[in-house]
Short mmCIF file of C-alpha atoms and ligand atoms in Angstrom, two decimals:
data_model
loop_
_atom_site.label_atom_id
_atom_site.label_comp_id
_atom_site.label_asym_id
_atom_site.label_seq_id
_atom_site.Cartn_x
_atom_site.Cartn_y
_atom_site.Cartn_z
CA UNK Z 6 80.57 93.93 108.62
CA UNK Z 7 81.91 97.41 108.37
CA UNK Z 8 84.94 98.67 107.09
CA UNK Z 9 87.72 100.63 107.20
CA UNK Z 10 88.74 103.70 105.28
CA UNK Z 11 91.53 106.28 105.38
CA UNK Z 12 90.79 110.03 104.94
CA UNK Z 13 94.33 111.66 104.97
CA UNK Z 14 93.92 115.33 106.21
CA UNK Z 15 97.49 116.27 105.83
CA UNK Z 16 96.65 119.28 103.77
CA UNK Z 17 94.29 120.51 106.25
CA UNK Z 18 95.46 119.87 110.06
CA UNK Z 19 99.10 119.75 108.40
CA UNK Z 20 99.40 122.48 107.30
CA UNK Z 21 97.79 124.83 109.53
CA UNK Z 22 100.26 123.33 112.46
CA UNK Z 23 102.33 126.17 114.07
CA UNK Z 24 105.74 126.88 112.21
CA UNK Z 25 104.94 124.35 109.25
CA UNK Z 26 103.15 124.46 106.16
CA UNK Z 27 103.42 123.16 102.50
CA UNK Z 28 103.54 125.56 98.85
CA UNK Z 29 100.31 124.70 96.34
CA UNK Z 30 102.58 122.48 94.70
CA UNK Z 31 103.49 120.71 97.45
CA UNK Z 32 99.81 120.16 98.38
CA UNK Z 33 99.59 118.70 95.12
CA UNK Z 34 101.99 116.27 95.22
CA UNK Z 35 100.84 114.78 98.61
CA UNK Z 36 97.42 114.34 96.92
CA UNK Z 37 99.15 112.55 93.46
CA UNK Z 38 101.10 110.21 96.06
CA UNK Z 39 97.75 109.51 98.60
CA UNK Z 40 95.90 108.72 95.33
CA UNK Z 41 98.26 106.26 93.89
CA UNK Z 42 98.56 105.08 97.57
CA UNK Z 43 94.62 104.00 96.99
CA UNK Z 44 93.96 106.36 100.10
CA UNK Z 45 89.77 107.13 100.04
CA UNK Z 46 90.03 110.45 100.16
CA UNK Z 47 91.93 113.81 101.04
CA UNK Z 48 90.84 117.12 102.54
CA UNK Z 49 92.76 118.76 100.65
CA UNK Z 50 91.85 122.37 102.11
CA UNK Z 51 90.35 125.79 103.35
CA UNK Z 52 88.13 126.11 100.36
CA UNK Z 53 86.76 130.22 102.58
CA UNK Z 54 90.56 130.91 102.36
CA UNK Z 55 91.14 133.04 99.47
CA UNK Z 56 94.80 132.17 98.70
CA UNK Z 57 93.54 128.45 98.37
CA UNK Z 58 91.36 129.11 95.66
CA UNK Z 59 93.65 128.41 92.70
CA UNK Z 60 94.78 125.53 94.26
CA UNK Z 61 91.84 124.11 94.81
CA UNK Z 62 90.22 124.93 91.61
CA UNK Z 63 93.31 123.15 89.70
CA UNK Z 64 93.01 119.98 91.97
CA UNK Z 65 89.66 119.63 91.16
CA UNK Z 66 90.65 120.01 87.81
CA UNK Z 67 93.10 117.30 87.89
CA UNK Z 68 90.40 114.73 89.19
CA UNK Z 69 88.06 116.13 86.46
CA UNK Z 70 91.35 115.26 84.00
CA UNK Z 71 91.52 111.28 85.64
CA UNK Z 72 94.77 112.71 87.01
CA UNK Z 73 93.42 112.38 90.90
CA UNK Z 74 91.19 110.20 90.56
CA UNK Z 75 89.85 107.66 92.27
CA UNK Z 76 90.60 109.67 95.62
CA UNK Z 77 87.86 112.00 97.01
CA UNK Z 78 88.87 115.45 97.39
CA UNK Z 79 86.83 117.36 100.61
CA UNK Z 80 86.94 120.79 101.46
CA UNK Z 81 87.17 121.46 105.27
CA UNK Z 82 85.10 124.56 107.02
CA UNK Z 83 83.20 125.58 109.93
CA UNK Z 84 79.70 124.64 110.07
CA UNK Z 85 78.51 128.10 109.13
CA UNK Z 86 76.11 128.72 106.47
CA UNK Z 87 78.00 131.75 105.54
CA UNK Z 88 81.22 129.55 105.39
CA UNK Z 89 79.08 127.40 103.17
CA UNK Z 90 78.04 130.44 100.72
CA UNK Z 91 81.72 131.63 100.52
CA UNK Z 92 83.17 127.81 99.80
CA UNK Z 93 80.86 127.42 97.08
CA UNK Z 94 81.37 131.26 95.36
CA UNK Z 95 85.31 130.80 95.25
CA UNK Z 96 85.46 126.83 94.64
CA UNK Z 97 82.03 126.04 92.82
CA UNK Z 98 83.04 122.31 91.56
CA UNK Z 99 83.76 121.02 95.01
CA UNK Z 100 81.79 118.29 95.54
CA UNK Z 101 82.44 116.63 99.35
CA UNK Z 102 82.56 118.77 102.23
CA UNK Z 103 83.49 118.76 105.86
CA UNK Z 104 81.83 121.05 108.29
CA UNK Z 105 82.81 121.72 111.89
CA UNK Z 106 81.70 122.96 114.92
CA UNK Z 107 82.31 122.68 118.72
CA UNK Z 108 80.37 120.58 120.89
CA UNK Z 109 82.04 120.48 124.37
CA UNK Z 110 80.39 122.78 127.01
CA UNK Z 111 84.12 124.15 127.37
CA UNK Z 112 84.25 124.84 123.73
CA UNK Z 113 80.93 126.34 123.42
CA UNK Z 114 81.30 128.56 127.19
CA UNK Z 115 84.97 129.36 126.14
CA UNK Z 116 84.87 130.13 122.50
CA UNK Z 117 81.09 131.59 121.89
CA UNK Z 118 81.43 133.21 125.30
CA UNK Z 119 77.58 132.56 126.44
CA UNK Z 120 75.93 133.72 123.36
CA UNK Z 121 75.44 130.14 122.34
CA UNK Z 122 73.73 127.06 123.62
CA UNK Z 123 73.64 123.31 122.77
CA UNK Z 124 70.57 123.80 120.82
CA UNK Z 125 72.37 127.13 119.12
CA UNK Z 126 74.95 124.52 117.80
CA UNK Z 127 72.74 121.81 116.36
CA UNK Z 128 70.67 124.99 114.39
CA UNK Z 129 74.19 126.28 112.78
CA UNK Z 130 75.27 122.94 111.84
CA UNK Z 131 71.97 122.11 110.33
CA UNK Z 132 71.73 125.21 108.69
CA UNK Z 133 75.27 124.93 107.18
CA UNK Z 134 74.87 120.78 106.08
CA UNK Z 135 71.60 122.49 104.38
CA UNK Z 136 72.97 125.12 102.47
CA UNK Z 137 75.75 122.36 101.62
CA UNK Z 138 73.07 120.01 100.62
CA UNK Z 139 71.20 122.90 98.28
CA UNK Z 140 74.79 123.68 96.31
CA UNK Z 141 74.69 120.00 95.52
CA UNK Z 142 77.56 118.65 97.61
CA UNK Z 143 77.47 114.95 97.27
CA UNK Z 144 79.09 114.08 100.55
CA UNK Z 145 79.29 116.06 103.49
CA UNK Z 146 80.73 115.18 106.74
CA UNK Z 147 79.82 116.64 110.02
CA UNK Z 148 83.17 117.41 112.53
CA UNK Z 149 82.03 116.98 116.50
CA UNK Z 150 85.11 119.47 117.59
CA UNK Z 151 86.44 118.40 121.08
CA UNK Z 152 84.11 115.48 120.96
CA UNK Z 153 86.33 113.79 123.36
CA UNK Z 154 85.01 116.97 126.22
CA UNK Z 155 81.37 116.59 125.06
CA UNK Z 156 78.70 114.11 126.39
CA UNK Z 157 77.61 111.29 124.80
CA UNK Z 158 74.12 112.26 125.09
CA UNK Z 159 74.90 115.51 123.23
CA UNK Z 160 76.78 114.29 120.89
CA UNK Z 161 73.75 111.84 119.85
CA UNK Z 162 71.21 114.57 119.81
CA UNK Z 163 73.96 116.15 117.49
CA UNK Z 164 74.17 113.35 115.39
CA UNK Z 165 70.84 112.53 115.00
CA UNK Z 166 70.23 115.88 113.51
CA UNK Z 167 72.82 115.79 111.48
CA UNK Z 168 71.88 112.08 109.72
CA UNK Z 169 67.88 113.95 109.84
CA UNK Z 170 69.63 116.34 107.28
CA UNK Z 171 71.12 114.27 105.17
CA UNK Z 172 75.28 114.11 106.46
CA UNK Z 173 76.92 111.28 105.02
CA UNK Z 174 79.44 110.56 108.19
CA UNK Z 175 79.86 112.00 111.40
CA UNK Z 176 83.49 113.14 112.47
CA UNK Z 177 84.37 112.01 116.10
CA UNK Z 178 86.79 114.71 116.98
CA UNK Z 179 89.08 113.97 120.16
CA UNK Z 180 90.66 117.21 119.30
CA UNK Z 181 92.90 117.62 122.71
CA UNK Z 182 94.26 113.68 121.95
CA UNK Z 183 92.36 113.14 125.43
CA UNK Z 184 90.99 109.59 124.93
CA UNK Z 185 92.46 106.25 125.48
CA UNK Z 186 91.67 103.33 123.66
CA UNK Z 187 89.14 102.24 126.14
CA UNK Z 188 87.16 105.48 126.13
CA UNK Z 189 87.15 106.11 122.25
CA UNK Z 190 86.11 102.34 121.87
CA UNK Z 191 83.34 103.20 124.00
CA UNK Z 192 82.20 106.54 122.22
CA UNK Z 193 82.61 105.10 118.77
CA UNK Z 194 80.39 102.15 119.50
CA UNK Z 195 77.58 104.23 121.31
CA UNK Z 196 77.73 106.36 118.74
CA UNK Z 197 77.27 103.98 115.56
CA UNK Z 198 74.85 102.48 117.26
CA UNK Z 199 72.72 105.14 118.11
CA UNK Z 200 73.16 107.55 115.62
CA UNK Z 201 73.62 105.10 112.34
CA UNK Z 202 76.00 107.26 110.79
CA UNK Z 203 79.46 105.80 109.41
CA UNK Z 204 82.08 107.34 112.14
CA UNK Z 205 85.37 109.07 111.73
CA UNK Z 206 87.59 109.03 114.23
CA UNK Z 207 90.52 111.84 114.50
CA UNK Z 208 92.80 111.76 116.96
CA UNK Z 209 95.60 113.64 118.03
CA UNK Z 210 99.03 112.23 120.10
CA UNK Z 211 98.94 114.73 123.45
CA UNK Z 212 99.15 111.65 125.35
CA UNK Z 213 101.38 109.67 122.67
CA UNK Z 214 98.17 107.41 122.05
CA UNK Z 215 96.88 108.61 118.15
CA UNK Z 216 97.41 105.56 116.51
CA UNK Z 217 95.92 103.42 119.06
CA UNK Z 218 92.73 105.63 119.91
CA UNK Z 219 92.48 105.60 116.19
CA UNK Z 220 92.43 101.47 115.67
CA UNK Z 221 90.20 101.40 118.20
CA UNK Z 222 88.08 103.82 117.70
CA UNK Z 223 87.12 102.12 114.26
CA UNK Z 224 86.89 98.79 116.11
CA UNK Z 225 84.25 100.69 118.46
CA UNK Z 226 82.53 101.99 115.27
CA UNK Z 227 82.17 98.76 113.57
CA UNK Z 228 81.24 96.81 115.98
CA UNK Z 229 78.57 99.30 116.54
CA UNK Z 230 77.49 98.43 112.96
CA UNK Z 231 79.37 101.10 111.12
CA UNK Z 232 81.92 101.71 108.69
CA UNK Z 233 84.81 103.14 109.99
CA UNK Z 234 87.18 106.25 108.73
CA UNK Z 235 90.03 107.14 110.14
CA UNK Z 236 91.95 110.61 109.82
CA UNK Z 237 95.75 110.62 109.50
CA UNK Z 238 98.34 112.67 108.13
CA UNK Z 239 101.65 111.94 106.58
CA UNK Z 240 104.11 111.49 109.37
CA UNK Z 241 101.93 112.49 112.15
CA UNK Z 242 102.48 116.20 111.05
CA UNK Z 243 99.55 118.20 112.87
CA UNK Z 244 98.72 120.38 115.77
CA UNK Z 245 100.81 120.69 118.94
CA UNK Z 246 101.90 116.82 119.20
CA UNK Z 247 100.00 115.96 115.99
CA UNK Z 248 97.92 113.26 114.39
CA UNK Z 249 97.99 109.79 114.01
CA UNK Z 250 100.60 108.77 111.48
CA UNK Z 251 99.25 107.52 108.09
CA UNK Z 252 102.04 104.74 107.68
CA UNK Z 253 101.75 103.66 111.18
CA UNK Z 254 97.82 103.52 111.22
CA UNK Z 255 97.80 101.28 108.20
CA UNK Z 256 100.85 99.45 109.63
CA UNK Z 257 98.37 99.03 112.76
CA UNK Z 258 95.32 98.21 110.88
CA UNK Z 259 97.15 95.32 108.70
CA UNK Z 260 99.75 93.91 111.56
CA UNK Z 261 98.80 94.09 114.79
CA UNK Z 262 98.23 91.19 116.32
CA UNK Z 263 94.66 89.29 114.94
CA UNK Z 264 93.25 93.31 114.21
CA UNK Z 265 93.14 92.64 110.72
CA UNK Z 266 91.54 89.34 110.85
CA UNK Z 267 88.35 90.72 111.46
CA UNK Z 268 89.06 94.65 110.57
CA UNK Z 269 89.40 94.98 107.41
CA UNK Z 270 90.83 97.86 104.88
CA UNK Z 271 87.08 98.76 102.73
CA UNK Z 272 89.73 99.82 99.73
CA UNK Z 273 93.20 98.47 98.32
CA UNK Z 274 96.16 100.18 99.81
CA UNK Z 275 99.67 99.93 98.00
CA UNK Z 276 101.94 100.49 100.86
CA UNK Z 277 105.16 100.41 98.80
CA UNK Z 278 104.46 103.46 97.92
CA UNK Z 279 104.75 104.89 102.11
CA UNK Z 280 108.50 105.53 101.72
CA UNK Z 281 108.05 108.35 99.23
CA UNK Z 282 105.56 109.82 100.36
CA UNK Z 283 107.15 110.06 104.24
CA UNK Z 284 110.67 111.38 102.73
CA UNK Z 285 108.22 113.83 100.37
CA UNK Z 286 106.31 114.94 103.31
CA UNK Z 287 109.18 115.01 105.21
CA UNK Z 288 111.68 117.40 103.29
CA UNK Z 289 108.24 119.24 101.63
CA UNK Z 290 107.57 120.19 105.52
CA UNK Z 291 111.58 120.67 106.60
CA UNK Z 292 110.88 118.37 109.35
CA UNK Z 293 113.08 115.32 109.54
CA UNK Z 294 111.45 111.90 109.76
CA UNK Z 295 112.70 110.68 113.24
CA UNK Z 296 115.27 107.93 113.99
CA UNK Z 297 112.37 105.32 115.37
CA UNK Z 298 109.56 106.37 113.15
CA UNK Z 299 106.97 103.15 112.58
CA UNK Z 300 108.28 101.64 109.01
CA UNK Z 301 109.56 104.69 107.76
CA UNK Z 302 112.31 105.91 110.71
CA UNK Z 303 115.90 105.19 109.42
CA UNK Z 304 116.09 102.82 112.49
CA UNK Z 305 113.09 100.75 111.63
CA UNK Z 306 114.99 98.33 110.48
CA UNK Z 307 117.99 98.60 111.68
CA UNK Z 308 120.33 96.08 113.73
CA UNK Z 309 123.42 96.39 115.85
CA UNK Z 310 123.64 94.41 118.72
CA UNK Z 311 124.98 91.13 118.50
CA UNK Z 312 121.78 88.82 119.24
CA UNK Z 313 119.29 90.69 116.94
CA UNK Z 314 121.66 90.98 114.20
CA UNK Z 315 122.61 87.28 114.53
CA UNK Z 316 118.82 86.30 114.26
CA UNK Z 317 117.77 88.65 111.86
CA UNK Z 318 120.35 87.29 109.65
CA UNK Z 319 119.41 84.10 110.13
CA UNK Z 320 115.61 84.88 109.34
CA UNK Z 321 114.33 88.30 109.25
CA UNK Z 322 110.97 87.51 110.72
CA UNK Z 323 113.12 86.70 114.60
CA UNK Z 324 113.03 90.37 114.55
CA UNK Z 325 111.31 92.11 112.12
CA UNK Z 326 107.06 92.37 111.97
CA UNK Z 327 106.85 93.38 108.67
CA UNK Z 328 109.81 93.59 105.48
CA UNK Z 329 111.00 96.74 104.58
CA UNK Z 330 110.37 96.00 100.68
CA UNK Z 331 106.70 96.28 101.75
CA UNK Z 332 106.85 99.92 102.66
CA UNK Z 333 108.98 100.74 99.31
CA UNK Z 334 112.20 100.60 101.17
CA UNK Z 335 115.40 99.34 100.07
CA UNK Z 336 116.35 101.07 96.68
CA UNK Z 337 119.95 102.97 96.85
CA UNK Z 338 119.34 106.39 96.89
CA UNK Z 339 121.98 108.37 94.62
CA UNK Z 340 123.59 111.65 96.31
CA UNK Z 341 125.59 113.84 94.31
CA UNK Z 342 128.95 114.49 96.38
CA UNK Z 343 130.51 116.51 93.57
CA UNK Z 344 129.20 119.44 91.47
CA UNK Z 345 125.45 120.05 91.74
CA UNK Z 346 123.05 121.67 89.11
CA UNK Z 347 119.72 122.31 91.08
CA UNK Z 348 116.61 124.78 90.19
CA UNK Z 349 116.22 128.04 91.63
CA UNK Z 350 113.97 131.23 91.28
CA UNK Z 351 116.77 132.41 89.29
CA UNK Z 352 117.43 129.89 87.31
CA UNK Z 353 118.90 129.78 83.37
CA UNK Z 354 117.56 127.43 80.76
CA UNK Z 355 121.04 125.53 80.45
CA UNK Z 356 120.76 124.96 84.07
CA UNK Z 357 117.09 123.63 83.48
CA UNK Z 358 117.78 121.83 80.60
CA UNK Z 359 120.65 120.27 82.51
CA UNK Z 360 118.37 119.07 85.72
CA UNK Z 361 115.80 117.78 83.11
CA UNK Z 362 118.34 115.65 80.94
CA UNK Z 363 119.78 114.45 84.65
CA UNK Z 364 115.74 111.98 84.61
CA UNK Z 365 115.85 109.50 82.49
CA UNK Z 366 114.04 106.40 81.85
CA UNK Z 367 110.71 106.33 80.93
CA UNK Z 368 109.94 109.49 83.07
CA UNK Z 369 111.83 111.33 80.84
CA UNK Z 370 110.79 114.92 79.32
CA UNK Z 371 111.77 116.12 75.45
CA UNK Z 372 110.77 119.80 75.16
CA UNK Z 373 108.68 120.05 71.70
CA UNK Z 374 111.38 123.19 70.99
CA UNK Z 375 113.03 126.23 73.40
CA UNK Z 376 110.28 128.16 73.50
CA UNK Z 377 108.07 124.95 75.32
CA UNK Z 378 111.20 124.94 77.94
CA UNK Z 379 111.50 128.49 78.77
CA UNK Z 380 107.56 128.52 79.80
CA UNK Z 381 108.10 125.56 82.08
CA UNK Z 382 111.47 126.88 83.34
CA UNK Z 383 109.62 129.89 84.00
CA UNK Z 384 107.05 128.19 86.22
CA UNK Z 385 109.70 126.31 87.71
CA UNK Z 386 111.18 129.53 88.84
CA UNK Z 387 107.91 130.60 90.20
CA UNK Z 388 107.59 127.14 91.96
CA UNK Z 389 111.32 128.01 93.67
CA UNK Z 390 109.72 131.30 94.90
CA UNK Z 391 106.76 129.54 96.51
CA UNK Z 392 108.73 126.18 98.27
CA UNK Z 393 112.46 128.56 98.66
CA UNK Z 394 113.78 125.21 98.54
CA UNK Z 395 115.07 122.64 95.84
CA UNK Z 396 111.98 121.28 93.67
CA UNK Z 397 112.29 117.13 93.31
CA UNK Z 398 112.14 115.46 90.34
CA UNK Z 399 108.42 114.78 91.19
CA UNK Z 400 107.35 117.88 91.17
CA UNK Z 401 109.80 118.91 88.29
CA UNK Z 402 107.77 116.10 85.94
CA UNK Z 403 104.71 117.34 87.48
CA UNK Z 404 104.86 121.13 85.70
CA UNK Z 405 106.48 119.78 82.39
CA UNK Z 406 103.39 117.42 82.36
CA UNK Z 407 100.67 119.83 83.19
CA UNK Z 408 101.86 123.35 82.76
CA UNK Z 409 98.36 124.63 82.55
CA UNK Z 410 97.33 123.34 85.83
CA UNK Z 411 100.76 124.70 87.61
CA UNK Z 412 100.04 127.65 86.32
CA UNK Z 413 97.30 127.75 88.01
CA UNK Z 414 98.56 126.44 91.38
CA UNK Z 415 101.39 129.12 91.38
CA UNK Z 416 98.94 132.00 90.73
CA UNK Z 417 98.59 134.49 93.74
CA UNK Z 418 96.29 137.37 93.73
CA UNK Z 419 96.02 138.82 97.13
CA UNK Z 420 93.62 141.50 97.75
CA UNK Z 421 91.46 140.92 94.77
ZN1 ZN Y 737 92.78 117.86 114.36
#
């Protein structure tokens, strides 16, 4: 029986949402967190987009290093052979791609404006998932854009071609969040079954329905014979009303009622780590979590009135589904009310060394001498340029760890 798997495409569909977006080392830290999550993989970017480059480069560096590793890291692009060519000239080592293209007739009328047919669509993808396949890319997955708007019968001739070529997965893309569960069911199991592809399902919340479409969307594609991967991002950041939340899909996937009895997760999934990564996401993005978020909102478990307190008191499961220790909740958090030493572009080294000192434990840093803390102070400053906001002690650890590699991720070079 299939299985399910997560591919978190925060760093993609995140951060190209209207108003938002994350700093390199900001990226980086939501793929360090979805890795020691046990998430399958991330697409971690716009590998064509020249300002990516570094970042990219130093990721894939990191999972060289056993730093990111065992997630997958997958470049995201249209299926264009040029796009192909370009990914592969500025980020050679990438190894797992994702290639897109429209399939709806609205898509194809409306965006290629009558210089393209059905047929025109299946060539370009083929021709891009070959050039992939001659650069050595070990996985690539084929995105159906709007597949929600295109007909099944298409979308099988589509698919078809693209397993003939060698694509490892086929993206199911109800881009518009225009499905319900009963329709995406439907599609997913039609198209396991007659394509014989593994399926990914993305789904966006238009209708308030991501998480849902998404559970059973993989239900469809398994029980078409299939494994199943769904896309989320942290919090349900992405376009317009966004994607399905990662905490809440695997809060779906493992609670609902009798889903994961016969569902099951393909990989391990530590859950106690969701909490950090949500608040990460969450003040990395400026957007706050909201009150009734699944797991993570600050109301989620949270009881006032007299006859739920009462019985939550007297045993937690009267009210609760799940216990808050599972998602990593529960620790005090410490707030400084009095003076507060923070980094900043402009930052001194006392200041520095004075932040530093402030983690202690095991996490702790000792600089080797001054001259080792003045070159990460000095990438610390460059950080503050990049995020204009406060750096966390995550990401603080993170340079003093692997200067090299921030280095790299804080490197710009426009126009060159
Ligand atoms: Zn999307």
């Amino acid at each position: 029986m299939g299985k399910i798997y997560i591919i978190d495409v925060t760093n993609r569909d995140g951060v190209q949402t209207a108003k938002l977006g994350l700093s390199k080392l900001e990226k980086t830290i939501i793929n360090l967190y979805l890795n020691e999550m046990g998430i399958f993989q991330s697409e971690f970017g716009f590998p064509t987009t020249h300002h990516e480059s570094h970042y990219l480069r130093a990721n894939l560096e990191l999972a060289e290093m056993g730093v990111l590793k065992p997630i997958r890291l997958e470049g995201w692009m249209r299926a264009v052979a040029e796009d192909v060519e370009l990914c592969f000239k500025r980020v050679p080592e990438i190894k797992h791609l994702n290639l897109s293209i429209s399939t709806s007739d609205q898509m194809i009328t409306g965006k290629f404006l009558g210089t393209k047919n059905q047929q025109d669509i299946i060539n370009m993808m083929v021709e891009a998932l070959e050039a992939a396949r001659a650069h050595g890319a070990e996985t690539v997955g084929i995105n159906a854009e709007d597949g929600s708007r295109t007909s099944l019968e298409f979308l099988v001739r589509f698919g078809l071609a693209a397993r003939e070529h060698g694509a490892t997965r086929l993206r199911y893309c109800d881009t518009l969040g225009y499905d319900s569960p009963f329709t995406i069911y439907d599609t997913a199991r039609n198209l396991a079954e007659n394509i014989g592809l593994p399926i990914e399902i993305h789904c966006h919340g238009d209708l308030g329905m991501a998480v849902a479409n998404s559970i059973a969307g993989a239900k469809g594609a398994i029980d078409g014979g299939q494994d199943a991967y769904i896309n989320t991002t942290v919090n349900g950041v992405g376009e317009r009303a966004g994607n399905a939340d990662l905490v809440a899909v695997l809060l779906a996937v493992t609670k609902a009622r009798g889903f994961g009895e016969q569902y099951r997760l393909g990989n391990e999934i530590d859950l106690t780590k969701s909490w950090r990564i949500a608040r990460f996401a969450s003040y990395a993005f400026g957007v706050p979590i909201p009150i009734n978020q699944p797991g993570v909102g600050a109301n989620a478990f949270a009881h006032a009135s007299g006859i739920h307190a009462d019985g939550v008191l007297k045993d937690p499961d009267n009210y609760e589904l799940y216990g808050f220790e599972e998602l990593g909740r529960g620790e005090p958090e410490i707030v400084d009310t009095g003076r507060e030493i923070s980094t900043g572009q402009y930052s001194g080294i006392s200041g520095f060394r004075y932040v530093m000192d402030e983690i202690e434990g095991e996490e702790a840093i000792h600089f080797r001498d001054a001259e080792e803390a003045e070159r990460v102070l000095e990438l610390v400053r460059y950080a503050n340029v990049l995020a204009q906001k406060p750096l966390v002690e995550d990401e603080l650890l993170f340079i003093a760890r692997h200067p090299d590699i921030a280095r790299q991720l804080l490197t710009m070079t426009p126009l060159d």
